Amino acid sequence: MSALRPASRILAARTLRPAALSPLSAAPRVGMAARGFSSRSRQQHQHQQRQMPATAKAAVGPGALGALALGALAGWYLFSSGDSGSDGDSWRAVDFHRVYADIAGLLDDDDYDDGSYGPVFVRLAWHASGTFDRKTRTGGSDGATIRFAAEAGHGANAGLDVARARLEPLKRKYPGLSYGDLYTLAGVVAVQELGGPTVRWRPGRSDSKTAAHCTPDGRLPDAAQGAGHVRDIFYRMGFGDQEIAALIGAHALGRCHPTRSGFDGPWNASPTAFTNFFYTELLDDKWVPKKWDGPFQYVDKQSGAFMMLPADMALKTDPVFRRHVERYAADQDAFFADFARAFAKLLELGVSFPADAPVYEFKTLE
C-alpha cells in the first residue's frame, strides 16, 4: 500500500481522552492482538493514526445505564406494536444543546465493539432515514418506524437494537423529544464528535403511534450488490452519483459483524475516527476475495485485516463513482463538505418540518 495522503483538515484544538481510544486506535493495545492484527497492520494503523484528526469526547459517563436496564428497555419498546411517541410540536420544549451533550456522553464505552457507539449511531440514523421513496413519499426518518419490530426485523437493520437501547433513556429524560429527532441527532453527534464535519440539523419529526407505516423490506442497500443496485437504491431517494460516493465514505467508521450483516471486519485501522481513509484504502490497497465460509467480500492482500464489501468496490470500478473517490482521497476537506450536505439531506428526506423549526450547527464538546 502506498503512503496515505496527509489529512487536509487539522483539528489541533481537540484531544483524545485516553479512555476514548479504541482497541484499534492506540498501539500497543491488547485488543489489537486479540483481533488478529499483524505487525504490518499495526504499522499501517500507526501511519494512519499520525494523519487522523484529533477528536474530543464528552467526559460524561453512561452512569446508571447498565446493560440489564438497557436490555429491558429494548425489549419493551422494540417489539411493541405501538408506543406514545411524540408529536410534531413537542420539540419546542426541548433543549437540543443538552440533548447533544447527553448523546455525546453515551459514545464512549471500552467494553463495546471498538470502544465507541458512534459508528452504530451513524448507522441507526442512516437506516432510519434511508427508506425514503421520492415517488410514493413514504419512508424516511419522520415517524421513526425503525423502532417497530416490523421494520427493525429487516435484515439490513440487524444489530441496531443496541443503538436504540443505548439512546432510550434520553427519550425518557426528554419526553418532548421524538424518536425521529433522537435517532437522527445521534448520527450528527457521532459524526462530529468522531472528528467529522459539522452537519446542519433541525428538529420537528413526529413519531408514528403504530407500525402501520413501516416500510417494506428491501429499501436499504444490499452490500453484496454492484453499482447498478447502489444507484437504484440511492436514486429512489433522490441522490446523485456524487452524493452517493460521499455518503458511502461513512464506511470509514465501524466494522461489519458476522452476527449482523454476515460480513466481517473493519474498513481501516481507525474505525472510531471520521476521516477520508475509506477512499485512500479503497484506492491504495490491493483487494482480494476473502477465503472463508461467509458471504463474498474482499480483504487487503497484504494483511487480510481490513475488508471491503462488493458494493464498496463498485465505487472503485465504476468510472463515474471513481472520479469522486479519487477527489475525496486527495482532499479530505472536499469530502467533509460534500458529506455534510448529503448527510443532512438524507436525515431530512420525507420530513415536513414546521416553518419555525430552527437549524442547528452544534459545536463539538471540548
Coordinates of C-alpha atoms in Angstrom, one line a residue:
M1 CA 0.0 0.0 0.0
S2 CA 1.3 3.4 -0.9
A3 CA 1.7 6.2 1.6
L4 CA -1.6 7.8 2.6
R5 CA -2.1 11.4 1.7
P6 CA -1.9 13.8 4.6
A7 CA -5.3 14.6 6.1
S8 CA -6.1 18.1 5.0
R9 CA -8.2 19.1 8.0
I10 CA -6.3 19.7 11.2
L11 CA -8.3 20.0 14.4
A12 CA -5.5 20.8 16.8
A13 CA -7.8 22.1 19.5
R14 CA -9.3 18.6 20.0
T15 CA -7.7 15.9 22.0
L16 CA -8.5 12.3 22.6
R17 CA -9.2 11.2 26.2
P18 CA -7.2 8.1 26.9
A19 CA -10.4 6.2 27.9
A20 CA -11.9 7.1 24.4
L21 CA -9.2 5.2 22.5
S22 CA -10.5 2.1 20.8
P23 CA -8.5 -1.2 20.6
L24 CA -7.8 -0.2 17.0
S25 CA -6.7 3.4 17.6
A26 CA -3.8 3.0 20.1
A27 CA -0.7 0.9 19.8
P28 CA 0.2 -1.3 21.6
R29 CA -3.1 -2.5 22.9
V30 CA -4.2 -6.0 23.9
G31 CA -7.4 -5.6 21.8
M32 CA -5.4 -5.2 18.6
A33 CA -3.6 -8.5 19.1
A34 CA -6.8 -10.2 20.1
R35 CA -8.4 -9.2 16.8
G36 CA -5.5 -10.8 14.9
F37 CA -3.7 -7.7 13.6
S38 CA -0.3 -8.4 12.1
S39 CA 2.8 -6.3 12.5
R40 CA 2.1 -4.8 9.1
S41 CA -1.4 -3.9 10.2
R42 CA -0.1 -2.2 13.3
Q43 CA 2.4 -0.2 11.2
Q44 CA -0.4 0.8 8.8
H45 CA -2.6 1.8 11.7
Q46 CA 0.2 3.9 13.2
H47 CA 0.7 5.6 9.8
Q48 CA -3.0 6.4 9.7
Q49 CA -3.0 7.5 13.3
R50 CA -0.5 10.2 12.6
Q51 CA -2.8 11.6 10.0
M52 CA -6.0 11.4 12.0
P53 CA -7.8 14.5 13.1
A54 CA -7.9 14.6 16.8
T55 CA -11.3 14.2 18.4
A56 CA -13.0 15.1 21.6
K57 CA -15.4 13.1 23.7
A58 CA -17.6 14.3 26.5
A59 CA -16.5 13.4 30.0
V60 CA -20.0 12.2 30.8
G61 CA -20.2 8.5 31.6
P62 CA -23.2 6.3 31.0
G63 CA -23.9 6.4 34.7
A64 CA -26.9 4.3 35.6
L65 CA -27.3 3.0 32.1
G66 CA -26.4 -0.6 32.9
A67 CA -26.6 -3.4 30.4
L68 CA -29.5 -5.0 32.2
A69 CA -31.5 -1.8 32.2
L70 CA -30.8 -1.2 28.6
G71 CA -31.8 -4.7 27.6
A72 CA -35.1 -4.4 29.5
L73 CA -35.8 -1.1 27.8
A74 CA -35.0 -2.6 24.4
G75 CA -37.4 -5.5 24.9
W76 CA -40.1 -3.1 26.0
Y77 CA -40.2 -0.7 23.0
L78 CA -38.7 -2.6 20.1
F79 CA -41.2 -5.4 19.9
S80 CA -44.3 -3.4 20.9
S81 CA -46.8 -2.6 18.2
G82 CA -47.1 1.0 19.4
D83 CA -46.0 3.5 21.9
S84 CA -46.8 7.0 22.9
G85 CA -44.0 8.7 20.8
S86 CA -44.0 12.4 20.4
D87 CA -46.0 14.7 18.1
G88 CA -44.6 17.3 15.7
D89 CA -44.8 20.2 18.2
S90 CA -43.4 18.8 21.4
W91 CA -39.8 19.6 20.2
R92 CA -40.3 23.2 21.2
A93 CA -39.8 22.4 24.9
V94 CA -36.6 20.5 24.3
D95 CA -33.1 22.0 24.9
F96 CA -31.3 20.3 22.0
H97 CA -27.9 21.5 23.1
R98 CA -28.4 19.5 26.3
V99 CA -29.5 16.5 24.2
Y100 CA -26.4 16.8 22.0
A101 CA -24.2 16.7 25.1
D102 CA -26.0 13.8 26.6
I103 CA -25.7 11.8 23.4
A104 CA -22.0 12.6 23.2
G105 CA -21.8 11.3 26.8
L106 CA -23.0 7.9 25.6
L107 CA -20.5 7.4 22.8
D108 CA -17.5 6.0 24.7
D109 CA -17.5 2.5 26.1
D110 CA -14.4 0.4 26.1
D111 CA -16.5 -2.7 26.5
Y112 CA -18.4 -2.2 23.3
D113 CA -17.0 -3.1 19.9
D114 CA -14.0 -0.8 19.1
G115 CA -14.7 1.5 22.1
S116 CA -17.4 3.7 20.8
Y117 CA -21.1 3.6 20.0
G118 CA -20.5 6.4 17.4
P119 CA -20.4 4.1 14.3
V120 CA -23.7 2.3 15.2
F121 CA -25.4 5.6 15.9
V122 CA -24.5 6.8 12.4
R123 CA -25.8 3.5 11.1
L124 CA -29.1 4.0 13.0
A125 CA -29.6 7.5 11.7
W126 CA -28.8 6.3 8.2
H127 CA -31.2 3.3 8.2
A128 CA -33.9 5.3 9.9
S129 CA -33.8 7.8 7.0
G130 CA -32.7 5.7 4.0
T131 CA -36.1 4.0 3.4
F132 CA -37.5 7.1 1.7
D133 CA -39.1 6.8 -1.7
R134 CA -39.5 10.1 -3.5
K135 CA -42.2 8.7 -5.8
T136 CA -44.6 7.4 -3.1
R137 CA -43.4 9.9 -0.5
T138 CA -43.2 7.1 2.1
G139 CA -40.4 6.1 4.4
G140 CA -37.7 8.3 5.9
S141 CA -37.0 9.4 9.5
D142 CA -40.4 11.0 10.1
G143 CA -42.4 8.5 12.2
A144 CA -39.3 6.7 13.4
T145 CA -40.8 3.4 12.2
I146 CA -37.5 1.7 12.6
R147 CA -38.3 1.2 16.3
F148 CA -41.1 -1.2 15.5
A149 CA -40.5 -4.9 15.1
A150 CA -42.0 -5.0 11.6
E151 CA -39.1 -2.8 10.3
A152 CA -36.5 -3.4 12.9
G153 CA -36.6 -7.0 11.9
H154 CA -35.4 -6.3 8.3
G155 CA -32.1 -8.0 7.6
A156 CA -30.3 -4.7 7.0
N157 CA -31.2 -3.5 10.5
A158 CA -29.7 -6.4 12.4
G159 CA -27.9 -5.1 15.5
L160 CA -29.5 -1.7 15.6
D161 CA -31.4 -2.7 18.7
V162 CA -28.1 -2.0 20.5
A163 CA -28.1 1.7 19.4
R164 CA -31.8 2.2 20.2
A165 CA -31.4 0.7 23.7
R166 CA -28.4 2.9 24.4
L167 CA -30.4 6.0 23.4
E168 CA -33.7 5.0 25.1
P169 CA -33.0 6.6 28.5
L170 CA -32.7 10.0 26.7
K171 CA -36.3 9.6 25.4
R172 CA -37.4 9.2 28.9
K173 CA -35.3 12.2 30.1
Y174 CA -36.7 14.4 27.4
P175 CA -40.4 13.5 26.9
G176 CA -40.8 16.1 24.1
L177 CA -38.0 14.6 22.1
S178 CA -39.3 12.4 19.2
Y179 CA -37.6 9.2 18.4
G180 CA -37.1 10.5 14.9
D181 CA -35.2 13.6 16.2
L182 CA -33.3 11.5 18.7
Y183 CA -32.1 8.9 16.2
T184 CA -31.1 11.4 13.5
L185 CA -29.4 13.8 16.0
A186 CA -27.4 10.8 17.4
G187 CA -26.0 10.3 13.9
V188 CA -25.0 14.0 13.7
V189 CA -23.4 13.9 17.2
A190 CA -21.4 10.8 16.2
V191 CA -20.0 12.2 13.0
Q192 CA -19.0 15.5 14.7
E193 CA -17.6 14.0 17.9
L194 CA -15.5 11.4 16.0
G195 CA -13.7 14.2 14.1
G196 CA -16.0 14.7 11.1
P197 CA -17.6 17.8 9.7
T198 CA -20.4 20.0 11.2
V199 CA -23.7 18.7 9.9
R200 CA -26.7 21.1 9.9
W201 CA -29.7 19.6 11.7
R202 CA -33.2 20.7 12.6
P203 CA -36.0 19.2 14.8
G204 CA -39.6 18.6 14.2
R205 CA -40.1 15.0 13.3
S206 CA -43.1 13.3 14.7
D207 CA -43.5 9.7 15.8
S208 CA -45.9 7.1 14.3
K209 CA -48.1 5.6 17.0
T210 CA -48.2 2.2 15.4
A211 CA -46.3 0.0 12.9
A212 CA -48.8 0.7 10.2
H213 CA -46.4 3.0 8.3
C214 CA -43.4 0.7 8.4
T215 CA -41.7 0.4 5.0
P216 CA -41.3 -3.0 3.2
D217 CA -38.0 -4.8 3.4
G218 CA -35.5 -4.1 0.5
R219 CA -35.3 -0.4 0.6
L220 CA -31.8 -0.2 2.1
P221 CA -28.7 -1.0 0.1
D222 CA -27.6 -4.6 -0.3
A223 CA -23.8 -4.7 0.3
A224 CA -23.4 -7.8 -1.8
Q225 CA -24.5 -6.0 -5.0
G226 CA -22.8 -3.7 -7.5
A227 CA -23.0 -0.2 -9.0
G228 CA -26.4 -0.7 -10.6
H229 CA -28.1 -1.7 -7.4
V230 CA -26.4 1.1 -5.5
R231 CA -27.7 3.6 -8.0
D232 CA -31.2 2.1 -7.9
I233 CA -31.4 2.5 -4.1
F234 CA -30.0 6.0 -3.9
Y235 CA -31.7 7.4 -7.0
R236 CA -35.0 6.2 -5.4
M237 CA -34.3 8.6 -2.5
G238 CA -33.3 11.4 -4.9
F239 CA -29.5 11.3 -4.7
G240 CA -27.0 11.7 -7.5
D241 CA -23.7 9.9 -8.1
Q242 CA -21.5 12.5 -6.2
E243 CA -23.8 12.3 -3.2
I244 CA -23.7 8.5 -3.3
A245 CA -19.9 8.5 -3.3
A246 CA -19.8 11.0 -0.4
L247 CA -22.3 9.1 1.8
I248 CA -20.6 5.8 1.4
G249 CA -17.5 7.4 2.7
A250 CA -19.0 7.0 6.2
H251 CA -17.6 3.4 5.9
A252 CA -14.5 4.9 7.4
L253 CA -16.4 4.3 10.7
G254 CA -17.1 1.0 12.3
R255 CA -16.9 -2.6 11.2
C256 CA -19.0 -5.4 9.9
H257 CA -20.1 -8.3 12.2
P258 CA -20.9 -11.8 11.1
T259 CA -23.8 -11.9 13.6
R260 CA -25.4 -8.8 12.0
S261 CA -24.6 -8.3 8.3
G262 CA -22.8 -11.6 7.9
F263 CA -19.7 -9.7 6.7
D264 CA -16.7 -9.4 9.0
G265 CA -14.0 -6.8 9.8
P266 CA -13.2 -3.0 9.8
W267 CA -12.6 -1.0 6.7
N268 CA -9.5 0.6 8.1
A269 CA -7.3 0.7 11.3
S270 CA -9.1 3.7 12.8
P271 CA -12.8 2.7 12.9
T272 CA -13.7 5.3 15.5
A273 CA -12.4 8.3 13.6
F274 CA -14.2 10.1 10.8
T275 CA -11.7 10.5 8.0
N276 CA -11.3 10.1 4.3
F277 CA -9.5 6.8 4.9
F278 CA -12.2 4.7 3.2
Y279 CA -11.2 6.3 -0.1
T280 CA -7.5 6.1 0.4
E281 CA -7.7 2.5 1.5
L282 CA -10.0 1.6 -1.4
L283 CA -7.6 3.1 -4.0
D284 CA -4.2 2.3 -2.4
D285 CA -4.6 -1.3 -1.2
K286 CA -4.8 -4.4 -3.4
W287 CA -8.1 -6.2 -2.5
V288 CA -8.6 -9.9 -3.0
P289 CA -11.6 -12.2 -2.3
K290 CA -11.6 -13.4 1.3
K291 CA -11.3 -17.2 1.7
W292 CA -13.9 -18.2 4.3
D293 CA -17.3 -19.7 4.7
G294 CA -19.1 -16.4 4.9
P295 CA -20.6 -14.1 2.2
F296 CA -18.4 -12.9 -0.6
Q297 CA -16.2 -9.9 0.5
Y298 CA -12.8 -8.6 -0.1
V299 CA -9.7 -8.2 2.2
D300 CA -6.5 -6.4 1.8
K301 CA -3.9 -8.7 0.2
Q302 CA -1.0 -7.8 2.5
S303 CA -2.6 -8.3 5.9
G304 CA -6.1 -9.7 5.5
A305 CA -7.1 -7.5 8.4
F306 CA -9.3 -5.0 6.6
M307 CA -12.2 -5.5 4.3
M308 CA -14.3 -4.0 1.5
L309 CA -17.8 -5.0 0.5
P310 CA -18.8 -5.7 -3.1
A311 CA -20.8 -2.5 -3.1
D312 CA -17.7 -0.6 -1.9
M313 CA -15.7 -2.0 -4.7
A314 CA -18.3 -0.7 -7.2
L315 CA -17.1 2.8 -6.3
K316 CA -13.6 1.9 -7.5
T317 CA -14.5 0.0 -10.7
D318 CA -17.3 2.3 -11.9
P319 CA -15.7 5.2 -13.8
V320 CA -18.2 7.9 -12.6
F321 CA -18.0 6.9 -9.0
R322 CA -14.2 6.6 -9.2
R323 CA -13.8 10.2 -10.2
H324 CA -15.4 11.2 -6.9
V325 CA -13.5 8.6 -4.9
E326 CA -10.2 10.0 -6.3
R327 CA -11.2 13.5 -5.4
Y328 CA -12.1 12.6 -1.8
A329 CA -9.0 10.5 -1.3
A330 CA -6.9 13.5 -2.3
D331 CA -8.9 16.2 -0.5
Q332 CA -10.4 15.4 2.9
D333 CA -11.9 18.9 3.1
A334 CA -13.9 18.3 -0.1
F335 CA -15.2 15.0 1.3
F336 CA -16.2 16.6 4.6
A337 CA -18.1 19.4 2.8
D338 CA -19.9 17.1 0.4
F339 CA -20.7 14.5 3.1
A340 CA -22.1 17.2 5.5
R341 CA -24.5 18.3 2.8
A342 CA -25.6 14.8 1.7
F343 CA -26.0 13.5 5.2
A344 CA -28.1 16.5 6.2
K345 CA -30.3 15.9 3.2
L346 CA -30.6 12.2 4.0
L347 CA -31.8 12.9 7.5
E348 CA -34.5 15.2 6.2
L349 CA -35.9 13.0 3.5
G350 CA -39.7 12.9 3.7
V351 CA -40.0 15.2 6.7
S352 CA -42.4 18.2 6.7
F353 CA -40.7 20.5 9.1
P354 CA -42.6 23.3 11.0
A355 CA -41.9 26.6 9.4
D356 CA -40.3 27.9 12.6
A357 CA -38.0 24.9 13.2
P358 CA -34.5 26.2 13.8
V359 CA -31.5 24.9 12.0
Y360 CA -28.7 23.9 14.4
E361 CA -25.0 23.8 13.8
F362 CA -23.8 22.3 17.0
K363 CA -20.3 22.9 18.3
T364 CA -18.3 19.8 19.3
L365 CA -17.6 19.3 23.0
E366 CA -14.2 20.2 24.1

